[in-house]
Every structure is written in structure tokens, then in C-alpha cells.
PDB file of C-alpha atoms in Angstrom:
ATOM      1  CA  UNK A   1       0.000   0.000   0.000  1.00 75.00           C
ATOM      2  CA  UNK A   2       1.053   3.270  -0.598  1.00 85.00           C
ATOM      3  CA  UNK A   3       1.970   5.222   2.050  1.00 94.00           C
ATOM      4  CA  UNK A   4       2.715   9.247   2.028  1.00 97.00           C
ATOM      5  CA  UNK A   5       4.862  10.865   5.243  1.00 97.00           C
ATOM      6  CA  UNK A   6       5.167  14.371   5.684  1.00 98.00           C
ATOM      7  CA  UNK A   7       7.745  15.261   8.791  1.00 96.00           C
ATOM      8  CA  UNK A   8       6.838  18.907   9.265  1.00 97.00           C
ATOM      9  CA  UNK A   9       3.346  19.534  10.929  1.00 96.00           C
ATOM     10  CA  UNK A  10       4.610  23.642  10.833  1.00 97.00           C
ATOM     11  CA  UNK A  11       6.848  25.671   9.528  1.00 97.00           C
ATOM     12  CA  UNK A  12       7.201  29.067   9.132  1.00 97.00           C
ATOM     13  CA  UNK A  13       8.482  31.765   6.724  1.00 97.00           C
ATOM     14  CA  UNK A  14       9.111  35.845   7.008  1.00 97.00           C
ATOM     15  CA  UNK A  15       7.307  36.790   4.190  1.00 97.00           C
ATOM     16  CA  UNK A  16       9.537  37.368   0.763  1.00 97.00           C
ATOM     17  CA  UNK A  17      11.675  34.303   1.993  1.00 97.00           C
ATOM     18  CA  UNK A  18      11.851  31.333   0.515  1.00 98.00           C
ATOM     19  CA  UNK A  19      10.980  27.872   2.791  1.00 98.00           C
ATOM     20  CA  UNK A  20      10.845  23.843   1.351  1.00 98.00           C
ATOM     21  CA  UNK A  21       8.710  21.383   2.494  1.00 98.00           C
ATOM     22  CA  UNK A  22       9.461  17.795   3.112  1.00 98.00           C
ATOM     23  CA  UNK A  23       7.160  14.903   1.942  1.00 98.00           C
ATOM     24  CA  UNK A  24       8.104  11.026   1.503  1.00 98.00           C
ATOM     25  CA  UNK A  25       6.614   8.098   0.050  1.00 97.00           C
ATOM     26  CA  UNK A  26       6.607   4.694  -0.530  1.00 95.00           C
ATOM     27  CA  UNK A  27       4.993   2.898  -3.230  1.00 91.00           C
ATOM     28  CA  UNK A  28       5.722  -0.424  -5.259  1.00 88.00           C
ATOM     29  CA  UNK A  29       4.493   1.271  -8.899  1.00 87.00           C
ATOM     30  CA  UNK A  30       7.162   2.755 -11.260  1.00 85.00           C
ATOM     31  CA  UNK A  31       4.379   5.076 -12.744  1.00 89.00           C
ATOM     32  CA  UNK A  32       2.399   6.844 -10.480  1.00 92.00           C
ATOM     33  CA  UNK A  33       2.050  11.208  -9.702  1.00 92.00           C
ATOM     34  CA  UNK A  34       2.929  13.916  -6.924  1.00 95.00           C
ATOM     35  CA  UNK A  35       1.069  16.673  -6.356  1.00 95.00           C
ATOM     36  CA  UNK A  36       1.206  19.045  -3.718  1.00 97.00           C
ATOM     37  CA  UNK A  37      -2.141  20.350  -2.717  1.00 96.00           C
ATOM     38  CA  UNK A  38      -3.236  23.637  -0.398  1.00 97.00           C
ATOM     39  CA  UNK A  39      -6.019  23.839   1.804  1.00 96.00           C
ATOM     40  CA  UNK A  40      -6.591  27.317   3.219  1.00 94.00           C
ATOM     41  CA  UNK A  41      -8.909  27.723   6.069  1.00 88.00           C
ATOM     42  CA  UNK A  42     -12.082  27.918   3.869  1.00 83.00           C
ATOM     43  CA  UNK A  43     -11.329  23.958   3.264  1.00 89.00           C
ATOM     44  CA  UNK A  44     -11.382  23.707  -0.393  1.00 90.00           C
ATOM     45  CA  UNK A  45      -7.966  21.670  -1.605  1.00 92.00           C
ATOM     46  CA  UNK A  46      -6.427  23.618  -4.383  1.00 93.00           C
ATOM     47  CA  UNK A  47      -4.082  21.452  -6.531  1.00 94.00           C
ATOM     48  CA  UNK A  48      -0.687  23.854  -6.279  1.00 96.00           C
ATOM     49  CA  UNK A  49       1.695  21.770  -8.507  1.00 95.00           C
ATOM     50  CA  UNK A  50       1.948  18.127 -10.044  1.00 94.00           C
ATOM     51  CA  UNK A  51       4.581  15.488 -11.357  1.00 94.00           C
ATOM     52  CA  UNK A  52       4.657  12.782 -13.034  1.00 92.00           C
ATOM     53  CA  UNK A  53       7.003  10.252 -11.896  1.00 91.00           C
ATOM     54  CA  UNK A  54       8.479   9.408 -15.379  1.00 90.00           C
ATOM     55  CA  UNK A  55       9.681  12.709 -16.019  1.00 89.00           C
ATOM     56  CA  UNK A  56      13.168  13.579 -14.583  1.00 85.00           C
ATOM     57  CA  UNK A  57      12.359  17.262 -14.752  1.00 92.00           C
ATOM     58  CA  UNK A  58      11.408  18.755 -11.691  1.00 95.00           C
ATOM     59  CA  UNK A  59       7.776  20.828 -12.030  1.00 94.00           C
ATOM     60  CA  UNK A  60       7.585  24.414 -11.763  1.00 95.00           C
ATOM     61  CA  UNK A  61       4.747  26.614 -11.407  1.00 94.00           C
ATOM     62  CA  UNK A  62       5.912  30.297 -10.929  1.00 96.00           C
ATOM     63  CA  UNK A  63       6.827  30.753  -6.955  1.00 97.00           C
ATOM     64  CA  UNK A  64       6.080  27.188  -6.561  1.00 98.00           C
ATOM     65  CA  UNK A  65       9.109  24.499  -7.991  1.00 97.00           C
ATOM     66  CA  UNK A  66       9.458  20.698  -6.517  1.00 97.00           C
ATOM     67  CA  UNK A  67      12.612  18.629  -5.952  1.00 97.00           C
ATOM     68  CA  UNK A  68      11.722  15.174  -7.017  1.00 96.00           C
ATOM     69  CA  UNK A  69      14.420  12.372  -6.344  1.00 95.00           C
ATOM     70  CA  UNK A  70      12.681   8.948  -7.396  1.00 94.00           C
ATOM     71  CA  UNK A  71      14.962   7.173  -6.026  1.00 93.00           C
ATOM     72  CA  UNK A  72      14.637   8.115  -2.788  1.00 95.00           C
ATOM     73  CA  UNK A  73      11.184   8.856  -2.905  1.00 95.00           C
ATOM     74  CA  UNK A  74      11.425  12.074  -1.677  1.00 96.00           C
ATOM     75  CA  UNK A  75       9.077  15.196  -3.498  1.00 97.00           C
ATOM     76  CA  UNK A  76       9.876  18.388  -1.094  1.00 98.00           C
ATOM     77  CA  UNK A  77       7.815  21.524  -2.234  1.00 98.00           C
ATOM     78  CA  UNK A  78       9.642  24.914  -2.719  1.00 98.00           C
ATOM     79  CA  UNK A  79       8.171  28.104  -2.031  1.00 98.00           C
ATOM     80  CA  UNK A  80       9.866  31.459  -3.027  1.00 98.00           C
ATOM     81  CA  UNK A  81       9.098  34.981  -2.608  1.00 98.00           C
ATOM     82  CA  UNK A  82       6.307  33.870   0.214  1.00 98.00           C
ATOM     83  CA  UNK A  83       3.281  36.011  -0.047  1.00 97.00           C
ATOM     84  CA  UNK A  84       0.796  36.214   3.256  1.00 97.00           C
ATOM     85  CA  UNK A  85      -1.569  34.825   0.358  1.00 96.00           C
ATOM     86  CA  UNK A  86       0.378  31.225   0.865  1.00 97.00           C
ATOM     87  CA  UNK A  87      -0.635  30.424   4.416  1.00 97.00           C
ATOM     88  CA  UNK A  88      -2.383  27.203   4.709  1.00 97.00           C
ATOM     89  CA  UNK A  89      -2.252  23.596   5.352  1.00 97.00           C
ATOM     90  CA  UNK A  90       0.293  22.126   2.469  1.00 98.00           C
ATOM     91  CA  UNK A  91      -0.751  18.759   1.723  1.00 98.00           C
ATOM     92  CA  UNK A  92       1.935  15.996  -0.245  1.00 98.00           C
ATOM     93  CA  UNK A  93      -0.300  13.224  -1.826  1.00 96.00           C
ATOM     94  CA  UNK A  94       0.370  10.364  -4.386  1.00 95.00           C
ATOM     95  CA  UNK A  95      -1.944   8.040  -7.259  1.00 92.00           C
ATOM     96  CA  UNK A  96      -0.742   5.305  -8.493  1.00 88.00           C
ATOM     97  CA  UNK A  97      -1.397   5.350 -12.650  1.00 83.00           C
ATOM     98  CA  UNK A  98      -3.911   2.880 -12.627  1.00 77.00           C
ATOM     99  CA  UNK A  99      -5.514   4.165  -9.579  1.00 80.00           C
ATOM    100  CA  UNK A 100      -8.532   6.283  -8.595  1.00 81.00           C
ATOM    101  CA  UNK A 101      -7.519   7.400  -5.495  1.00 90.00           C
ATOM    102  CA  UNK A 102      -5.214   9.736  -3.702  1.00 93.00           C
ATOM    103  CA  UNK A 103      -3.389   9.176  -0.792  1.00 95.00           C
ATOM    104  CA  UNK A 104      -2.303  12.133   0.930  1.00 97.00           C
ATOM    105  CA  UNK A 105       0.068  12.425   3.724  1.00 97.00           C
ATOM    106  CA  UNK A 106      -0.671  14.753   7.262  1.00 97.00           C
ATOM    107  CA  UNK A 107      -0.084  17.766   6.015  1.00 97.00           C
ATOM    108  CA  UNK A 108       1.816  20.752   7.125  1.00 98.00           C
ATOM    109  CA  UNK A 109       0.507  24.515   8.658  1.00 97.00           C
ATOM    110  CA  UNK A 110       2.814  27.021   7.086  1.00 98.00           C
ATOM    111  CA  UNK A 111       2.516  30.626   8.487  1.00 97.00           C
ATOM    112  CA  UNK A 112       3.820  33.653   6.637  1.00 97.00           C
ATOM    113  CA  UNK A 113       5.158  36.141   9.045  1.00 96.00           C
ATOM    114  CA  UNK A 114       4.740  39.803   7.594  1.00 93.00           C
TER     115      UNK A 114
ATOM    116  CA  UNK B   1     -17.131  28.307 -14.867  1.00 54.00           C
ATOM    117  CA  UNK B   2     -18.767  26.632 -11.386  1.00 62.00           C
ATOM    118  CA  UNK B   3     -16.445  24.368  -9.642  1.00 91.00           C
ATOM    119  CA  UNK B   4     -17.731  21.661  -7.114  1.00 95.00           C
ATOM    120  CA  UNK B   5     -20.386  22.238  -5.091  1.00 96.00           C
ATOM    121  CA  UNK B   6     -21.298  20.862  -1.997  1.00 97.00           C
ATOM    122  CA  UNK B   7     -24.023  20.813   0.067  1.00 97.00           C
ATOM    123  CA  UNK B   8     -24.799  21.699   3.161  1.00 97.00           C
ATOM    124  CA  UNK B   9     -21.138  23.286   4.326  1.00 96.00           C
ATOM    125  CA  UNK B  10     -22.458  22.218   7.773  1.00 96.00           C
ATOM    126  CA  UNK B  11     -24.650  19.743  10.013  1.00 96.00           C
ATOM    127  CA  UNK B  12     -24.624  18.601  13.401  1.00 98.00           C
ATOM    128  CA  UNK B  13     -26.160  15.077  13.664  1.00 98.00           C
ATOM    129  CA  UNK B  14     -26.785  12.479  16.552  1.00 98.00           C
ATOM    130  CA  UNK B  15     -25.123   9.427  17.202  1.00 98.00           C
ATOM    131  CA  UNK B  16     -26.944   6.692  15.667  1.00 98.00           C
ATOM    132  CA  UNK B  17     -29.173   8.655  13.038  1.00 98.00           C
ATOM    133  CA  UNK B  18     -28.018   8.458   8.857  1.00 98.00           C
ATOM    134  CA  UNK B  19     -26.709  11.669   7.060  1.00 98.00           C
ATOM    135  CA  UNK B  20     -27.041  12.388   3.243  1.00 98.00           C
ATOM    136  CA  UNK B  21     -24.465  14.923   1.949  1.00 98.00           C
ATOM    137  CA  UNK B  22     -24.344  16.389  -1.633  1.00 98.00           C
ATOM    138  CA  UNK B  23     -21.903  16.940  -4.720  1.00 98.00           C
ATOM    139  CA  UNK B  24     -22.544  18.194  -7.999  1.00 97.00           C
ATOM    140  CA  UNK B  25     -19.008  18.113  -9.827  1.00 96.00           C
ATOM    141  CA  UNK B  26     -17.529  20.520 -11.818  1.00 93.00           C
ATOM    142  CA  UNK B  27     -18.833  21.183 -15.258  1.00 91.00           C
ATOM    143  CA  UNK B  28     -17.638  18.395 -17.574  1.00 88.00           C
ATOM    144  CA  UNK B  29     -16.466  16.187 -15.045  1.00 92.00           C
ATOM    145  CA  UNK B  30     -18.014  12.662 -15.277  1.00 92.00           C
ATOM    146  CA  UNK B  31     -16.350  10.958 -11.848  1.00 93.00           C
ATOM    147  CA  UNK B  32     -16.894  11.916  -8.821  1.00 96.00           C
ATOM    148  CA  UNK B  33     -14.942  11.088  -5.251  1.00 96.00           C
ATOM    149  CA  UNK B  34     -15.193  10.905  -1.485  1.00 98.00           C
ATOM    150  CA  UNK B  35     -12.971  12.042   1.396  1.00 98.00           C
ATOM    151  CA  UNK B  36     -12.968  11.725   4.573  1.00 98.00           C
ATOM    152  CA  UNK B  37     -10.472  14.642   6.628  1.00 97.00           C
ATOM    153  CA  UNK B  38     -10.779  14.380  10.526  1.00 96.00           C
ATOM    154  CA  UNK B  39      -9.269  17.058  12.969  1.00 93.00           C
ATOM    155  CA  UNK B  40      -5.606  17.761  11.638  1.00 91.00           C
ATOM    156  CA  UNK B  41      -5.126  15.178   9.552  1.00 94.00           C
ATOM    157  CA  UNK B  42      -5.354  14.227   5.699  1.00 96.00           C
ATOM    158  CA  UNK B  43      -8.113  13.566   4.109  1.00 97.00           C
ATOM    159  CA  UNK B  44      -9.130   9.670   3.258  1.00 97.00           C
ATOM    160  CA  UNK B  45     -10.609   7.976   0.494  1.00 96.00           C
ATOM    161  CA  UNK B  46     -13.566   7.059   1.021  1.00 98.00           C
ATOM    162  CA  UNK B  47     -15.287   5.951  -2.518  1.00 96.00           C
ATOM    163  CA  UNK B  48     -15.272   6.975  -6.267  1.00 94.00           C
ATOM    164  CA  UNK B  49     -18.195   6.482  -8.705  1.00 95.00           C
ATOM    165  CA  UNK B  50     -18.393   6.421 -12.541  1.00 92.00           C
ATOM    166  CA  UNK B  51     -20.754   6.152 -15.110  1.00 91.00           C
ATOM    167  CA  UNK B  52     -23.488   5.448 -11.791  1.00 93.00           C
ATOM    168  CA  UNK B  53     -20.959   2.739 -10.337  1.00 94.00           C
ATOM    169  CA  UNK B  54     -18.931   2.540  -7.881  1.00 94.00           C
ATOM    170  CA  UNK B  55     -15.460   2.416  -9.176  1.00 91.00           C
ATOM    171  CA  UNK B  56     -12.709   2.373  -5.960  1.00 91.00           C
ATOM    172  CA  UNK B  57     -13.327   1.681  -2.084  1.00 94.00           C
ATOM    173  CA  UNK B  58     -11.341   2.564   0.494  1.00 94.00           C
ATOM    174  CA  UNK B  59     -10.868   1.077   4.128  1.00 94.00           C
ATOM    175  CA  UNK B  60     -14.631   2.329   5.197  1.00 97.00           C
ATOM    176  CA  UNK B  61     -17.457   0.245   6.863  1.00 97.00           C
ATOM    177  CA  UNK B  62     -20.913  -0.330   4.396  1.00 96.00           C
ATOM    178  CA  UNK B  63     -22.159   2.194   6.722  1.00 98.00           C
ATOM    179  CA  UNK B  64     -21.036   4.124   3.932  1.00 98.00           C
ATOM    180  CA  UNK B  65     -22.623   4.310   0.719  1.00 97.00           C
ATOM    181  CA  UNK B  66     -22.765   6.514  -2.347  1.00 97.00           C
ATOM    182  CA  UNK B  67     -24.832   6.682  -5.416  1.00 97.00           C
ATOM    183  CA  UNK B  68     -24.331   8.827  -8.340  1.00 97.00           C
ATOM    184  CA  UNK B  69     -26.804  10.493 -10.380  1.00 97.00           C
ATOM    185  CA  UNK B  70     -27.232  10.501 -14.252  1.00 96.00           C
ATOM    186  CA  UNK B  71     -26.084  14.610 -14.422  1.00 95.00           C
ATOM    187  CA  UNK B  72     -23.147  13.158 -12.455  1.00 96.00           C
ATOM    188  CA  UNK B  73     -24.227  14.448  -9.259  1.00 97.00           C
ATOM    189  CA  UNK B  74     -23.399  12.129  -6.202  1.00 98.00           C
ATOM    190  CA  UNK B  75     -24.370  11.811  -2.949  1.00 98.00           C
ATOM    191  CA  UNK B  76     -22.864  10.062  -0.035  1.00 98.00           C
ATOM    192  CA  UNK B  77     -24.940   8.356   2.489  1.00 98.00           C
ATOM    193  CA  UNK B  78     -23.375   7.252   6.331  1.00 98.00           C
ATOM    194  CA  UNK B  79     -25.821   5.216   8.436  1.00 97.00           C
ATOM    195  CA  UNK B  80     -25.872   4.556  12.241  1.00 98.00           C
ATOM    196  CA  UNK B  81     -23.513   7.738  12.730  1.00 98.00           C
ATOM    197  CA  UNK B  82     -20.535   7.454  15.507  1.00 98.00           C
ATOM    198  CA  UNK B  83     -19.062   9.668  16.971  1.00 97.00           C
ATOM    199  CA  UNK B  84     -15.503   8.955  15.322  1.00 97.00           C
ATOM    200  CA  UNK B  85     -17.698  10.109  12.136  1.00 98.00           C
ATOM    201  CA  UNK B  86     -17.377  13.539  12.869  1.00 98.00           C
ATOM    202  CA  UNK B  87     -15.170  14.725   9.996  1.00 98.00           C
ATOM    203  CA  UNK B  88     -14.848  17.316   6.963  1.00 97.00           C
ATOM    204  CA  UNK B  89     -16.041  15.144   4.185  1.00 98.00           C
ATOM    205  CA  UNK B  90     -14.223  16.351   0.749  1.00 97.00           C
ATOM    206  CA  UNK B  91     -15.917  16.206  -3.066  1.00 97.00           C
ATOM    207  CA  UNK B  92     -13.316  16.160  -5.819  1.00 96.00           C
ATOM    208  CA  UNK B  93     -14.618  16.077  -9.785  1.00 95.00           C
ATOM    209  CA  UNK B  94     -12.253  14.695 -12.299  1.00 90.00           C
ATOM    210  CA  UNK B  95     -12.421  13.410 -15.912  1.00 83.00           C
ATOM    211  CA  UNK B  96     -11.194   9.692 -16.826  1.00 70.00           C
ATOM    212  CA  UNK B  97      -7.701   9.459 -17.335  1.00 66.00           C
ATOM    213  CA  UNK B  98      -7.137  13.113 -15.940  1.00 64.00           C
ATOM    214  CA  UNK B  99      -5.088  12.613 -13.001  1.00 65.00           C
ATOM    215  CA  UNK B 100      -6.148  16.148 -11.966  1.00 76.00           C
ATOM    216  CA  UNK B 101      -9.167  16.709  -8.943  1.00 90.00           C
ATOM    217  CA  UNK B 102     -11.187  19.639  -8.096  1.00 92.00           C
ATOM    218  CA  UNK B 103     -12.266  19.767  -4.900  1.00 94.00           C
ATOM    219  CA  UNK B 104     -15.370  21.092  -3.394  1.00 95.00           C
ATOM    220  CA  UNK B 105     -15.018  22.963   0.395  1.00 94.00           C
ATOM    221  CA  UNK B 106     -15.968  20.432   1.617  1.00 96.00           C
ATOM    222  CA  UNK B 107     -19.367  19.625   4.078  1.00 97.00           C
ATOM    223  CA  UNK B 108     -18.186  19.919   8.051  1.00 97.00           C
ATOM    224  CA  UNK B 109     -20.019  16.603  10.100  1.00 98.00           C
ATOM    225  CA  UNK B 110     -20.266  16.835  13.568  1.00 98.00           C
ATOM    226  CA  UNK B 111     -21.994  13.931  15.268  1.00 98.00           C
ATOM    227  CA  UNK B 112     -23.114  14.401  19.151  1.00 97.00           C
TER     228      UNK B 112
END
């Protein structure tokens, strides 16, 4: 089973600065994807980036840019040039490419400080 | 362009009555999912249905149920309610082969 382990329950950032967070997983697939999702306190999950495992390049989505080492199975999530706006619950999750569901890990509380 | 809705955004139920919450999916999106997110902690999945069936299970008791609708709409059903049900219960929408979600807010559940 697929299992998704994120060490940081909260971290914080002064805002402008850049701050990574950690996620693991473990999986038996080869093919499978990463995303890193953001739930802000009104609850909706907003998909913030994605990767698919069989591309070496790392995903970037303007402030937002992953460092994805398969073989390690580590997919930390990069934030630069933190904006009050990106204070929320960050949450690391995995699907396996013939699966329907997501498994997401515990998530962690980042707080901007101004 | 309305994203997934969810209905209601909150209830407060009693331990052993049944709950019905809603999801209509985003527009276009045929398959619909279910998670379950207690108190700090990542969501869980619950159940996904397609074309009216239901595709994936997770780990939950047939005290759950789902059915979806022909516009795609869904509902999810939880009978005998526990306490340990009290949870934010999480609607995603996605297309087949799209490994992208949309997520509703979600519907808060608190069982007393």
C-alpha cells in the first residue's frame, strides 16, 4: 500500500523568503504522480503543482518548484518569494497510474510572518 | 465556470441517526470522489463512482454508501452515525484518465 509521510506539521516563513517542504513516500508502482495540494482555512484543496514520476524534470509553477528524487522517494515543495496569500495547510499526496484514489500524507501549517 | 459544489457546508447530527451529503461536480467532469479529513489530519478515500458505479473503495465500513446520479451528481450516504464520524467530508470532480481533482469545500459533520 502506498503510504505518504510528511515530517513537518509547521513551519514558518518571514514573508519574501523562501521555505521547502518535506514529503516522503513509498509505493511499489514505477508510474504513479505527486502533487502538492493547499487547503486554506475555507477547506477547499487547491491542486498547487503536479509530477509525473516518469519525467526527470522537476515541475515548476511560478513561486512554486518541486525537488523530485525517485529514487529516494522524496518530493519536497519549494516556495519562493512567500506572499501572506500562501498560508495554509500544504498537503503531499500520491496516485498510483492505474488508480482512482489519492493518498495524501498529514499535512503541514505554514505561516507567513509579515 | 462553477467548480464543485457541496451541500450543506455544515450539520450537526446524533449518534446513531443516517446523514445524506451532496456533490454536484464541476462542469464536464463525469467521476466523482469521497474524502474523509478528521481534525488535523489528511483527508481519506472514502469511494469513487463512474458512469453510476462505484469504481474504488477505500478502508470504510458499508455504513457508507454513495450513489451517483445521471447529471453526475453524487451523494454520499453514512448510516448509524458514531461519533468517530465527525469529519470534513471532501468532493473532488475529475475526468477519466485526468489525473487532476477539483475539490469542493468540503461539508463539516459533527456527530453528538
Amino acid at each position: 500500500a502506498q503510504t505518504v509521510t510528511q515530517s513537518q506539521p509547521e513551519m514558518s516563513v518571514q514573508e519574501a523568503e523562501t521555505v521547502t517542504l518535506s514529503c516522503t513516500y513509498d509505493t511499489s508502482e514505477s508510474d504513479y504522480y505527486l502533487f502538492w495540494y493547499k487547503q486554506p482555512p475555507s477547506r477547499q484543496m487547491i491542486l498547487v503543482i503536479r509530477q509525473e514520476a516518469y519525467k526527470q524534470q522537476n515541475a515548476t509553477e511560478n513561486r512554486f518548484s518541486v525537488n523530485f528524487q525517485k529514487a529516494a522517494k522524496s518530493f519536497s515543495l519549494k516556495i519562493s518569494d512567500s506572499q501572506l496569500g500562501d498560508a495554509a495547510m500544504y498537503f503531499c499526496a500520491h496516485r498510483g497510474r492505474g488508480a482512482q484514489k489519492l493518498v495524501f500524507g498529514q499535512g503541514t501549517r505554514l505561516t507567513i510572518n509579515p | 465556470d462553477a467548480g464543485v459544489t457541496q451541500s450543506p457546508t455544515h450539520l450537526i447530527k446524533t449518534r446513531g441517526q443516517q446523514v445524506t451529503l451532496r456533490c454536484s461536480p464541476k462542469s464536464g467532469h463525469d467521476t466523482v470522489s469521497w474524502y474523509q479529513q478528521a481534525l488535523g489530519q489528511g483527508p481519506q478515500f472514502i469511494f469513487q463512482y463512474y458512469e453510476e458505479e462505484e469504481r474504488q473503495r477505500g478502508n470504510f465500513p458499508d455504513r457508507f454508501s454513495g450513489h451517483q446520479f445521471p447529471n453526475y451528481s453524487s451523494e454520499l450516504n453514512v448510516n448509524a452515525l458514531l461519533l468517530g464520524d465527525s469529519a470534513l467530508y471532501l468532493c473532488a470532480s475529475s475526468l477519466p484518465g485526468i489525473y487532476g481533482y477539483t475539490f469542493g469545500s468540503g461539508t463539516r459533520l459533527t456527530v453528538v
